[in-house]
């Protein structure tokens, strides 16, 4: 193929600041982070001319690591590393140095999807293409901002709070109330079934009042176990390390680990019950319940994030409060059912 040496359209280095589009629909896509801070030249450009254009076009501290090779319509042919350009024979053409593009993104790619792909690619200068045409780039600053925004969103969702659109100190008290109260009300409604469980086992509690001593300990242990696993899995999913296809391996690993943890926690619970001076039967109930709740929490916390990802819901939403809420009620059911079986005073 013969390349034109026309440099009128793309020989100028475009070194504008990053373009942040105001549309709310684009804020969670690559389009919101698109930068025009790149150099694009035709394939027939002589190396000497490209070197001169590159040096004259640098006007800020962010020096491009690559020069893009495009046609007159902006279609991307390939790229030339700046190091190769500066070391090349001045009589050569960019087409002689051009390399294929190994990784690119599209403007409509979601921020979460882009984060996963960027971390896998391990590059810090990414062309953004629309139907093969170069629309902009993501440089080191844009990539860092994109990753930071995604991590901020995940941390806020895991805390059961809607993301803030403004920095924390610039957010009003009313904004904090609005962002947090909805989630807290949802959690309140979900947590209400815990009191219903306790109410349904009122007779058992009256017959063995010592059972009530350990309710906070038991549900707290289940919630803490679930939080640990969910945090680890959500992070691994964000990095693309695990997916739904790995659910079997995840369950085997987490159940195996939870059994060891359960035996440790169960022993600690037995000792704590002994220190409180309760009977041997209650000590055994507490110990066995801690073991059962720990394993149950591991199973629930391993499955739910995967299922949510399957139905295109961000698994970061499965935050510590939601896992804790689910484990609270089911943990109490486990506790009282074990007590009914083991305590002679509660036997039917």
mmCIF file of C-alpha atoms in Angstrom:
data_model
loop_
_atom_site.group_PDB
_atom_site.id
_atom_site.type_symbol
_atom_site.label_atom_id
_atom_site.label_comp_id
_atom_site.label_asym_id
_atom_site.label_seq_id
_atom_site.Cartn_x
_atom_site.Cartn_y
_atom_site.Cartn_z
ATOM 1 C CA UNK A 1 0.000 0.000 0.000
ATOM 2 C CA UNK A 2 1.269 3.457 -0.873
ATOM 3 C CA UNK A 3 0.796 6.046 1.834
ATOM 4 C CA UNK A 4 0.383 9.750 1.226
ATOM 5 C CA UNK A 5 2.759 12.174 2.889
ATOM 6 C CA UNK A 6 -0.019 14.717 3.313
ATOM 7 C CA UNK A 7 0.370 16.262 6.749
ATOM 8 C CA UNK A 8 -2.203 19.026 6.584
ATOM 9 C CA UNK A 9 -4.971 17.464 8.624
ATOM 10 C CA UNK A 10 -3.175 15.438 11.230
ATOM 11 C CA UNK A 11 0.366 16.749 11.412
ATOM 12 C CA UNK A 12 -0.422 19.173 14.202
ATOM 13 C CA UNK A 13 -0.097 17.781 17.689
ATOM 14 C CA UNK A 14 -3.397 18.170 19.450
ATOM 15 C CA UNK A 15 -2.432 19.120 23.001
ATOM 16 C CA UNK A 16 -5.676 20.392 24.442
ATOM 17 C CA UNK A 17 -6.737 19.621 27.974
ATOM 18 C CA UNK A 18 -8.841 16.555 28.647
ATOM 19 C CA UNK A 19 -12.390 16.865 27.399
ATOM 20 C CA UNK A 20 -14.966 16.071 30.094
ATOM 21 C CA UNK A 21 -18.409 15.917 28.553
ATOM 22 C CA UNK A 22 -21.219 17.270 30.738
ATOM 23 C CA UNK A 23 -23.920 14.802 29.768
ATOM 24 C CA UNK A 24 -24.967 12.786 32.802
ATOM 25 C CA UNK A 25 -25.435 9.738 30.580
ATOM 26 C CA UNK A 26 -21.730 9.728 29.732
ATOM 27 C CA UNK A 27 -20.292 10.214 33.206
ATOM 28 C CA UNK A 28 -19.809 6.486 33.770
ATOM 29 C CA UNK A 29 -18.285 5.785 30.361
ATOM 30 C CA UNK A 30 -14.890 6.238 28.734
ATOM 31 C CA UNK A 31 -16.352 9.229 26.885
ATOM 32 C CA UNK A 32 -16.311 11.270 30.099
ATOM 33 C CA UNK A 33 -12.527 10.866 30.403
ATOM 34 C CA UNK A 34 -11.584 11.336 26.759
ATOM 35 C CA UNK A 35 -8.520 13.499 26.169
ATOM 36 C CA UNK A 36 -7.399 15.273 22.997
ATOM 37 C CA UNK A 37 -3.810 15.283 24.226
ATOM 38 C CA UNK A 38 -2.267 13.178 21.444
ATOM 39 C CA UNK A 39 -0.319 13.372 18.183
ATOM 40 C CA UNK A 40 -1.707 11.817 14.996
ATOM 41 C CA UNK A 41 0.154 11.836 11.662
ATOM 42 C CA UNK A 42 -0.315 10.242 8.232
ATOM 43 C CA UNK A 43 1.716 7.087 7.496
ATOM 44 C CA UNK A 44 3.717 8.818 4.759
ATOM 45 C CA UNK A 45 5.174 11.434 7.103
ATOM 46 C CA UNK A 46 9.007 11.454 7.041
ATOM 47 C CA UNK A 47 10.644 10.676 10.385
ATOM 48 C CA UNK A 48 12.539 13.988 10.380
ATOM 49 C CA UNK A 49 9.295 15.924 9.992
ATOM 50 C CA UNK A 50 7.540 13.800 12.624
ATOM 51 C CA UNK A 51 10.383 14.417 15.075
ATOM 52 C CA UNK A 52 10.163 18.162 14.531
ATOM 53 C CA UNK A 53 6.385 18.164 14.930
ATOM 54 C CA UNK A 54 6.641 16.053 18.060
ATOM 55 C CA UNK A 55 9.198 18.336 19.722
ATOM 56 C CA UNK A 56 7.391 21.537 18.764
ATOM 57 C CA UNK A 57 4.025 20.196 19.854
ATOM 58 C CA UNK A 58 4.974 19.346 23.438
ATOM 59 C CA UNK A 59 3.622 22.140 25.592
ATOM 60 C CA UNK A 60 2.887 20.465 28.907
ATOM 61 C CA UNK A 61 4.423 17.932 31.281
ATOM 62 C CA UNK A 62 2.444 14.966 29.956
ATOM 63 C CA UNK A 63 4.602 13.732 27.073
ATOM 64 C CA UNK A 64 2.856 11.188 24.818
ATOM 65 C CA UNK A 65 4.543 7.795 24.730
ATOM 66 C CA UNK A 66 3.181 7.009 21.268
ATOM 67 C CA UNK A 67 2.370 8.730 17.991
ATOM 68 C CA UNK A 68 -0.724 7.489 16.203
ATOM 69 C CA UNK A 69 -0.736 6.823 12.474
ATOM 70 C CA UNK A 70 -4.034 7.744 10.803
ATOM 71 C CA UNK A 71 -5.440 8.405 7.349
ATOM 72 C CA UNK A 72 -7.129 11.620 6.237
ATOM 73 C CA UNK A 73 -10.460 10.437 7.681
ATOM 74 C CA UNK A 74 -8.973 9.671 11.079
ATOM 75 C CA UNK A 75 -8.958 5.876 10.776
ATOM 76 C CA UNK A 76 -6.227 4.435 12.946
ATOM 77 C CA UNK A 77 -3.626 2.371 11.080
ATOM 78 C CA UNK A 78 -1.170 1.802 13.897
ATOM 79 C CA UNK A 79 1.184 3.520 16.291
ATOM 80 C CA UNK A 80 4.832 4.465 16.615
ATOM 81 C CA UNK A 81 6.515 4.459 20.048
ATOM 82 C CA UNK A 82 8.220 7.790 20.693
ATOM 83 C CA UNK A 83 11.470 6.017 21.556
ATOM 84 C CA UNK A 84 11.485 4.323 18.146
ATOM 85 C CA UNK A 85 10.688 7.627 16.449
ATOM 86 C CA UNK A 86 13.556 9.505 18.074
ATOM 87 C CA UNK A 87 16.064 6.739 17.305
ATOM 88 C CA UNK A 88 14.961 6.109 13.703
ATOM 89 C CA UNK A 89 16.687 7.085 10.471
ATOM 90 C CA UNK A 90 15.483 10.553 9.501
ATOM 91 C CA UNK A 91 14.939 9.429 5.912
ATOM 92 C CA UNK A 92 12.473 6.714 6.933
ATOM 93 C CA UNK A 93 8.693 7.081 6.946
ATOM 94 C CA UNK A 94 6.304 6.502 9.832
ATOM 95 C CA UNK A 95 4.883 3.554 7.915
ATOM 96 C CA UNK A 96 8.298 1.882 8.261
ATOM 97 C CA UNK A 97 8.147 2.166 12.056
ATOM 98 C CA UNK A 98 4.447 1.558 12.521
ATOM 99 C CA UNK A 99 3.250 -1.169 14.878
ATOM 100 C CA UNK A 100 -0.213 -2.652 15.181
ATOM 101 C CA UNK A 101 -2.559 -1.465 17.920
ATOM 102 C CA UNK A 102 -2.759 -4.192 20.554
ATOM 103 C CA UNK A 103 -5.347 -2.546 22.798
ATOM 104 C CA UNK A 104 -8.001 0.128 22.433
ATOM 105 C CA UNK A 105 -11.298 1.196 23.964
ATOM 106 C CA UNK A 106 -14.569 2.571 22.637
ATOM 107 C CA UNK A 107 -16.204 5.784 23.936
ATOM 108 C CA UNK A 108 -19.346 3.971 25.101
ATOM 109 C CA UNK A 109 -17.431 1.409 27.182
ATOM 110 C CA UNK A 110 -18.549 1.646 30.810
ATOM 111 C CA UNK A 111 -16.076 2.793 33.403
ATOM 112 C CA UNK A 112 -16.208 -0.543 35.202
ATOM 113 C CA UNK A 113 -15.576 -2.516 32.007
ATOM 114 C CA UNK A 114 -12.747 -0.169 31.074
ATOM 115 C CA UNK A 115 -11.113 -0.604 34.489
ATOM 116 C CA UNK A 116 -11.074 -4.379 34.127
ATOM 117 C CA UNK A 117 -9.606 -4.233 30.616
ATOM 118 C CA UNK A 118 -7.033 -1.550 31.462
ATOM 119 C CA UNK A 119 -5.714 -3.544 34.409
ATOM 120 C CA UNK A 120 -5.363 -6.609 32.202
ATOM 121 C CA UNK A 121 -3.662 -4.676 29.396
ATOM 122 C CA UNK A 122 -1.182 -2.929 31.681
ATOM 123 C CA UNK A 123 -0.763 0.101 29.414
ATOM 124 C CA UNK A 124 -0.844 3.798 30.253
ATOM 125 C CA UNK A 125 -1.670 5.344 26.865
ATOM 126 C CA UNK A 126 -4.802 4.036 25.188
ATOM 127 C CA UNK A 127 -6.435 5.057 21.890
ATOM 128 C CA UNK A 128 -10.211 5.438 21.957
ATOM 129 C CA UNK A 129 -11.830 4.382 18.684
ATOM 130 C CA UNK A 130 -15.305 4.725 17.236
ATOM 131 C CA UNK A 131 -15.809 2.565 14.146
ATOM 132 C CA UNK A 132 -12.057 2.524 13.636
ATOM 133 C CA UNK A 133 -11.652 6.294 13.866
ATOM 134 C CA UNK A 134 -9.437 7.844 16.523
ATOM 135 C CA UNK A 135 -11.623 9.989 18.783
ATOM 136 C CA UNK A 136 -9.157 10.645 21.578
ATOM 137 C CA UNK A 137 -6.918 8.924 24.089
ATOM 138 C CA UNK A 138 -6.681 7.974 27.715
ATOM 139 C CA UNK A 139 -3.310 9.085 29.017
ATOM 140 C CA UNK A 140 -1.795 8.392 32.445
ATOM 141 C CA UNK A 141 -3.768 11.213 34.102
ATOM 142 C CA UNK A 142 -7.088 10.150 32.599
ATOM 143 C CA UNK A 143 -6.504 6.486 33.462
ATOM 144 C CA UNK A 144 -5.604 7.388 37.042
ATOM 145 C CA UNK A 145 -8.756 9.508 37.371
ATOM 146 C CA UNK A 146 -10.941 6.780 35.872
ATOM 147 C CA UNK A 147 -9.575 4.142 38.261
ATOM 148 C CA UNK A 148 -9.908 6.476 41.237
ATOM 149 C CA UNK A 149 -13.532 7.291 40.406
ATOM 150 C CA UNK A 150 -14.397 3.603 40.066
ATOM 151 C CA UNK A 151 -12.725 2.739 43.379
ATOM 152 C CA UNK A 152 -14.556 5.623 45.066
ATOM 153 C CA UNK A 153 -17.887 4.396 43.711
ATOM 154 C CA UNK A 154 -17.208 0.850 44.913
ATOM 155 C CA UNK A 155 -16.238 1.991 48.405
ATOM 156 C CA UNK A 156 -19.373 4.122 48.751
ATOM 157 C CA UNK A 157 -21.644 1.342 47.528
ATOM 158 C CA UNK A 158 -20.018 -1.149 49.887
ATOM 159 C CA UNK A 159 -20.830 1.251 52.702
ATOM 160 C CA UNK A 160 -24.515 1.259 51.680
ATOM 161 C CA UNK A 161 -24.474 4.880 50.602
ATOM 162 C CA UNK A 162 -25.272 6.470 47.258
ATOM 163 C CA UNK A 163 -22.177 8.013 45.630
ATOM 164 C CA UNK A 164 -21.491 11.710 46.202
ATOM 165 C CA UNK A 165 -21.271 13.888 43.097
ATOM 166 C CA UNK A 166 -19.149 16.492 44.898
ATOM 167 C CA UNK A 167 -16.136 16.268 47.250
ATOM 168 C CA UNK A 168 -17.084 15.364 50.819
ATOM 169 C CA UNK A 169 -16.368 18.775 52.390
ATOM 170 C CA UNK A 170 -18.374 20.486 49.648
ATOM 171 C CA UNK A 171 -21.403 18.239 50.186
ATOM 172 C CA UNK A 172 -24.197 19.730 52.279
ATOM 173 C CA UNK A 173 -25.765 18.062 55.299
ATOM 174 C CA UNK A 174 -28.978 17.699 53.291
ATOM 175 C CA UNK A 175 -27.053 15.868 50.555
ATOM 176 C CA UNK A 176 -25.558 13.443 53.073
ATOM 177 C CA UNK A 177 -29.019 12.843 54.535
ATOM 178 C CA UNK A 178 -30.496 12.185 51.095
ATOM 179 C CA UNK A 179 -27.693 9.842 50.031
ATOM 180 C CA UNK A 180 -27.701 7.779 53.222
ATOM 181 C CA UNK A 181 -31.275 7.737 54.499
ATOM 182 C CA UNK A 182 -32.775 5.748 51.615
ATOM 183 C CA UNK A 183 -30.257 2.947 52.019
ATOM 184 C CA UNK A 184 -30.618 2.965 55.800
ATOM 185 C CA UNK A 185 -34.406 2.746 55.536
ATOM 186 C CA UNK A 186 -34.086 -0.218 53.185
ATOM 187 C CA UNK A 187 -31.720 -1.890 55.626
ATOM 188 C CA UNK A 188 -34.105 -1.075 58.475
ATOM 189 C CA UNK A 189 -36.966 -2.825 56.701
ATOM 190 C CA UNK A 190 -34.768 -5.806 55.881
ATOM 191 C CA UNK A 191 -33.448 -5.976 59.451
ATOM 192 C CA UNK A 192 -36.978 -5.953 60.866
ATOM 193 C CA UNK A 193 -37.352 -9.655 60.182
ATOM 194 C CA UNK A 194 -34.644 -10.330 62.775
ATOM 195 C CA UNK A 195 -36.965 -9.153 65.532
ATOM 196 C CA UNK A 196 -39.687 -11.344 64.039
ATOM 197 C CA UNK A 197 -37.395 -14.361 64.355
ATOM 198 C CA UNK A 198 -36.688 -13.570 68.012
ATOM 199 C CA UNK A 199 -40.403 -13.074 68.652
ATOM 200 C CA UNK A 200 -41.234 -16.464 67.143
ATOM 201 C CA UNK A 201 -38.793 -18.153 69.546
ATOM 202 C CA UNK A 202 -40.006 -16.246 72.596
ATOM 203 C CA UNK A 203 -40.934 -19.417 74.488
ATOM 204 C CA UNK A 204 -37.476 -20.907 74.005
ATOM 205 C CA UNK A 205 -35.828 -17.732 75.280
ATOM 206 C CA UNK A 206 -38.034 -17.732 78.378
ATOM 207 C CA UNK A 207 -37.172 -21.371 79.058
ATOM 208 C CA UNK A 208 -33.417 -20.798 78.635
ATOM 209 C CA UNK A 209 -32.708 -17.114 79.206
ATOM 210 C CA UNK A 210 -28.964 -17.749 78.837
ATOM 211 C CA UNK A 211 -29.505 -18.088 75.091
ATOM 212 C CA UNK A 212 -30.114 -14.343 74.868
ATOM 213 C CA UNK A 213 -26.618 -13.583 76.180
ATOM 214 C CA UNK A 214 -25.003 -14.798 72.979
ATOM 215 C CA UNK A 215 -27.264 -13.310 70.281
ATOM 216 C CA UNK A 216 -25.030 -10.253 69.585
ATOM 217 C CA UNK A 217 -21.937 -12.469 69.494
ATOM 218 C CA UNK A 218 -23.456 -14.933 67.035
ATOM 219 C CA UNK A 219 -24.948 -12.520 64.524
ATOM 220 C CA UNK A 220 -21.864 -10.295 64.727
ATOM 221 C CA UNK A 221 -19.603 -13.217 63.856
ATOM 222 C CA UNK A 222 -21.735 -14.146 60.851
ATOM 223 C CA UNK A 223 -21.765 -10.586 59.548
ATOM 224 C CA UNK A 224 -18.024 -10.153 60.006
ATOM 225 C CA UNK A 225 -17.312 -13.396 58.171
ATOM 226 C CA UNK A 226 -19.525 -12.361 55.266
ATOM 227 C CA UNK A 227 -17.951 -8.918 55.064
ATOM 228 C CA UNK A 228 -14.449 -10.357 54.779
ATOM 229 C CA UNK A 229 -15.392 -12.712 51.959
ATOM 230 C CA UNK A 230 -17.522 -10.218 50.044
ATOM 231 C CA UNK A 231 -14.813 -7.552 50.136
ATOM 232 C CA UNK A 232 -12.239 -10.010 48.811
ATOM 233 C CA UNK A 233 -14.495 -11.342 46.050
ATOM 234 C CA UNK A 234 -15.748 -7.941 44.883
ATOM 235 C CA UNK A 235 -12.159 -6.777 44.530
ATOM 236 C CA UNK A 236 -11.171 -9.955 42.660
ATOM 237 C CA UNK A 237 -14.158 -9.535 40.329
ATOM 238 C CA UNK A 238 -13.260 -5.903 39.679
ATOM 239 C CA UNK A 239 -9.770 -7.019 38.641
ATOM 240 C CA UNK A 240 -11.197 -9.714 36.387
ATOM 241 C CA UNK A 241 -9.554 -12.472 38.427
ATOM 242 C CA UNK A 242 -12.777 -14.444 38.994
ATOM 243 C CA UNK A 243 -16.155 -14.835 37.332
ATOM 244 C CA UNK A 244 -19.298 -16.951 37.497
ATOM 245 C CA UNK A 245 -17.458 -19.832 35.832
ATOM 246 C CA UNK A 246 -15.184 -19.968 38.883
ATOM 247 C CA UNK A 247 -18.055 -20.308 41.369
ATOM 248 C CA UNK A 248 -17.304 -23.970 42.083
ATOM 249 C CA UNK A 249 -13.650 -23.263 42.830
ATOM 250 C CA UNK A 250 -14.604 -20.251 44.948
ATOM 251 C CA UNK A 251 -17.061 -22.279 47.019
ATOM 252 C CA UNK A 252 -14.532 -25.058 47.583
ATOM 253 C CA UNK A 253 -11.890 -22.586 48.674
ATOM 254 C CA UNK A 254 -14.150 -20.485 50.907
ATOM 255 C CA UNK A 255 -15.915 -23.443 52.518
ATOM 256 C CA UNK A 256 -12.581 -25.094 53.263
ATOM 257 C CA UNK A 257 -11.237 -21.888 54.776
ATOM 258 C CA UNK A 258 -14.470 -21.254 56.681
ATOM 259 C CA UNK A 259 -14.357 -24.719 58.275
ATOM 260 C CA UNK A 260 -10.938 -23.953 59.741
ATOM 261 C CA UNK A 261 -12.125 -20.511 60.840
ATOM 262 C CA UNK A 262 -15.341 -22.008 62.240
ATOM 263 C CA UNK A 263 -13.431 -24.483 64.401
ATOM 264 C CA UNK A 264 -11.307 -21.640 65.740
ATOM 265 C CA UNK A 265 -14.288 -19.371 66.424
ATOM 266 C CA UNK A 266 -16.327 -22.265 67.822
ATOM 267 C CA UNK A 267 -13.590 -23.055 70.333
ATOM 268 C CA UNK A 268 -13.400 -19.391 71.331
ATOM 269 C CA UNK A 269 -17.199 -19.334 71.749
ATOM 270 C CA UNK A 270 -17.093 -22.422 73.956
ATOM 271 C CA UNK A 271 -14.496 -20.778 76.199
ATOM 272 C CA UNK A 272 -16.513 -17.546 76.359
ATOM 273 C CA UNK A 273 -19.673 -19.435 77.347
ATOM 274 C CA UNK A 274 -17.717 -21.284 80.046
ATOM 275 C CA UNK A 275 -16.437 -17.950 81.396
ATOM 276 C CA UNK A 276 -20.041 -16.732 81.725
ATOM 277 C CA UNK A 277 -20.888 -19.783 83.815
ATOM 278 C CA UNK A 278 -23.667 -21.221 81.667
ATOM 279 C CA UNK A 279 -24.388 -24.931 81.547
ATOM 280 C CA UNK A 280 -22.619 -27.431 79.326
ATOM 281 C CA UNK A 281 -25.626 -27.743 77.024
ATOM 282 C CA UNK A 282 -25.684 -24.003 76.305
ATOM 283 C CA UNK A 283 -21.918 -24.025 75.824
ATOM 284 C CA UNK A 284 -22.285 -26.717 73.170
ATOM 285 C CA UNK A 285 -25.173 -24.870 71.489
ATOM 286 C CA UNK A 286 -23.143 -21.666 71.245
ATOM 287 C CA UNK A 287 -20.074 -23.456 69.932
ATOM 288 C CA UNK A 288 -21.946 -25.467 67.292
ATOM 289 C CA UNK A 289 -23.957 -22.424 66.218
ATOM 290 C CA UNK A 290 -20.796 -20.387 65.678
ATOM 291 C CA UNK A 291 -19.429 -23.167 63.484
ATOM 292 C CA UNK A 292 -22.663 -23.435 61.477
ATOM 293 C CA UNK A 293 -23.093 -19.666 61.055
ATOM 294 C CA UNK A 294 -19.498 -19.191 59.919
ATOM 295 C CA UNK A 295 -19.814 -21.838 57.206
ATOM 296 C CA UNK A 296 -23.277 -20.603 56.176
ATOM 297 C CA UNK A 297 -22.025 -17.030 55.939
ATOM 298 C CA UNK A 298 -19.152 -18.156 53.707
ATOM 299 C CA UNK A 299 -21.553 -19.892 51.321
ATOM 300 C CA UNK A 300 -23.952 -16.940 51.093
ATOM 301 C CA UNK A 301 -21.176 -14.375 50.696
ATOM 302 C CA UNK A 302 -19.547 -16.394 47.917
ATOM 303 C CA UNK A 303 -22.683 -16.933 45.851
ATOM 304 C CA UNK A 304 -24.559 -13.620 46.011
ATOM 305 C CA UNK A 305 -21.918 -11.367 44.366
ATOM 306 C CA UNK A 306 -21.594 -13.838 41.492
ATOM 307 C CA UNK A 307 -25.344 -14.024 40.938
ATOM 308 C CA UNK A 308 -25.655 -10.245 40.934
ATOM 309 C CA UNK A 309 -22.915 -9.946 38.332
ATOM 310 C CA UNK A 310 -24.809 -12.516 36.240
ATOM 311 C CA UNK A 311 -27.893 -10.258 36.172
ATOM 312 C CA UNK A 312 -25.743 -7.166 35.456
ATOM 313 C CA UNK A 313 -25.959 -5.669 38.942
ATOM 314 C CA UNK A 314 -22.753 -4.213 40.346
ATOM 315 C CA UNK A 315 -21.582 -6.689 43.031
ATOM 316 C CA UNK A 316 -20.193 -3.761 45.009
ATOM 317 C CA UNK A 317 -23.810 -3.096 46.001
ATOM 318 C CA UNK A 318 -23.604 -6.310 48.027
ATOM 319 C CA UNK A 319 -22.022 -4.324 50.803
ATOM 320 C CA UNK A 320 -21.243 -5.278 54.364
ATOM 321 C CA UNK A 321 -24.596 -4.001 55.720
ATOM 322 C CA UNK A 322 -26.609 -6.133 53.291
ATOM 323 C CA UNK A 323 -24.613 -9.280 53.977
ATOM 324 C CA UNK A 324 -24.876 -8.627 57.718
ATOM 325 C CA UNK A 325 -28.637 -8.105 57.467
ATOM 326 C CA UNK A 326 -29.143 -11.395 55.657
ATOM 327 C CA UNK A 327 -26.922 -13.363 58.012
ATOM 328 C CA UNK A 328 -28.533 -11.852 61.130
ATOM 329 C CA UNK A 329 -31.938 -13.411 60.589
ATOM 330 C CA UNK A 330 -30.788 -16.726 59.173
ATOM 331 C CA UNK A 331 -28.143 -17.005 61.887
ATOM 332 C CA UNK A 332 -30.784 -16.653 64.583
ATOM 333 C CA UNK A 333 -32.860 -19.369 62.940
ATOM 334 C CA UNK A 334 -29.829 -21.664 63.010
ATOM 335 C CA UNK A 335 -29.178 -20.768 66.656
ATOM 336 C CA UNK A 336 -32.661 -21.502 67.930
ATOM 337 C CA UNK A 337 -33.073 -24.661 65.871
ATOM 338 C CA UNK A 338 -29.828 -26.071 67.283
ATOM 339 C CA UNK A 339 -30.990 -25.055 70.760
ATOM 340 C CA UNK A 340 -34.321 -26.873 70.284
ATOM 341 C CA UNK A 341 -32.465 -30.058 69.385
ATOM 342 C CA UNK A 342 -29.812 -29.943 72.100
ATOM 343 C CA UNK A 343 -31.440 -28.373 75.144
ATOM 344 C CA UNK A 344 -33.579 -30.796 77.122
ATOM 345 C CA UNK A 345 -35.627 -27.916 78.556
ATOM 346 C CA UNK A 346 -36.722 -26.988 75.027
ATOM 347 C CA UNK A 347 -37.358 -30.502 73.757
ATOM 348 C CA UNK A 348 -40.891 -31.012 72.537
#
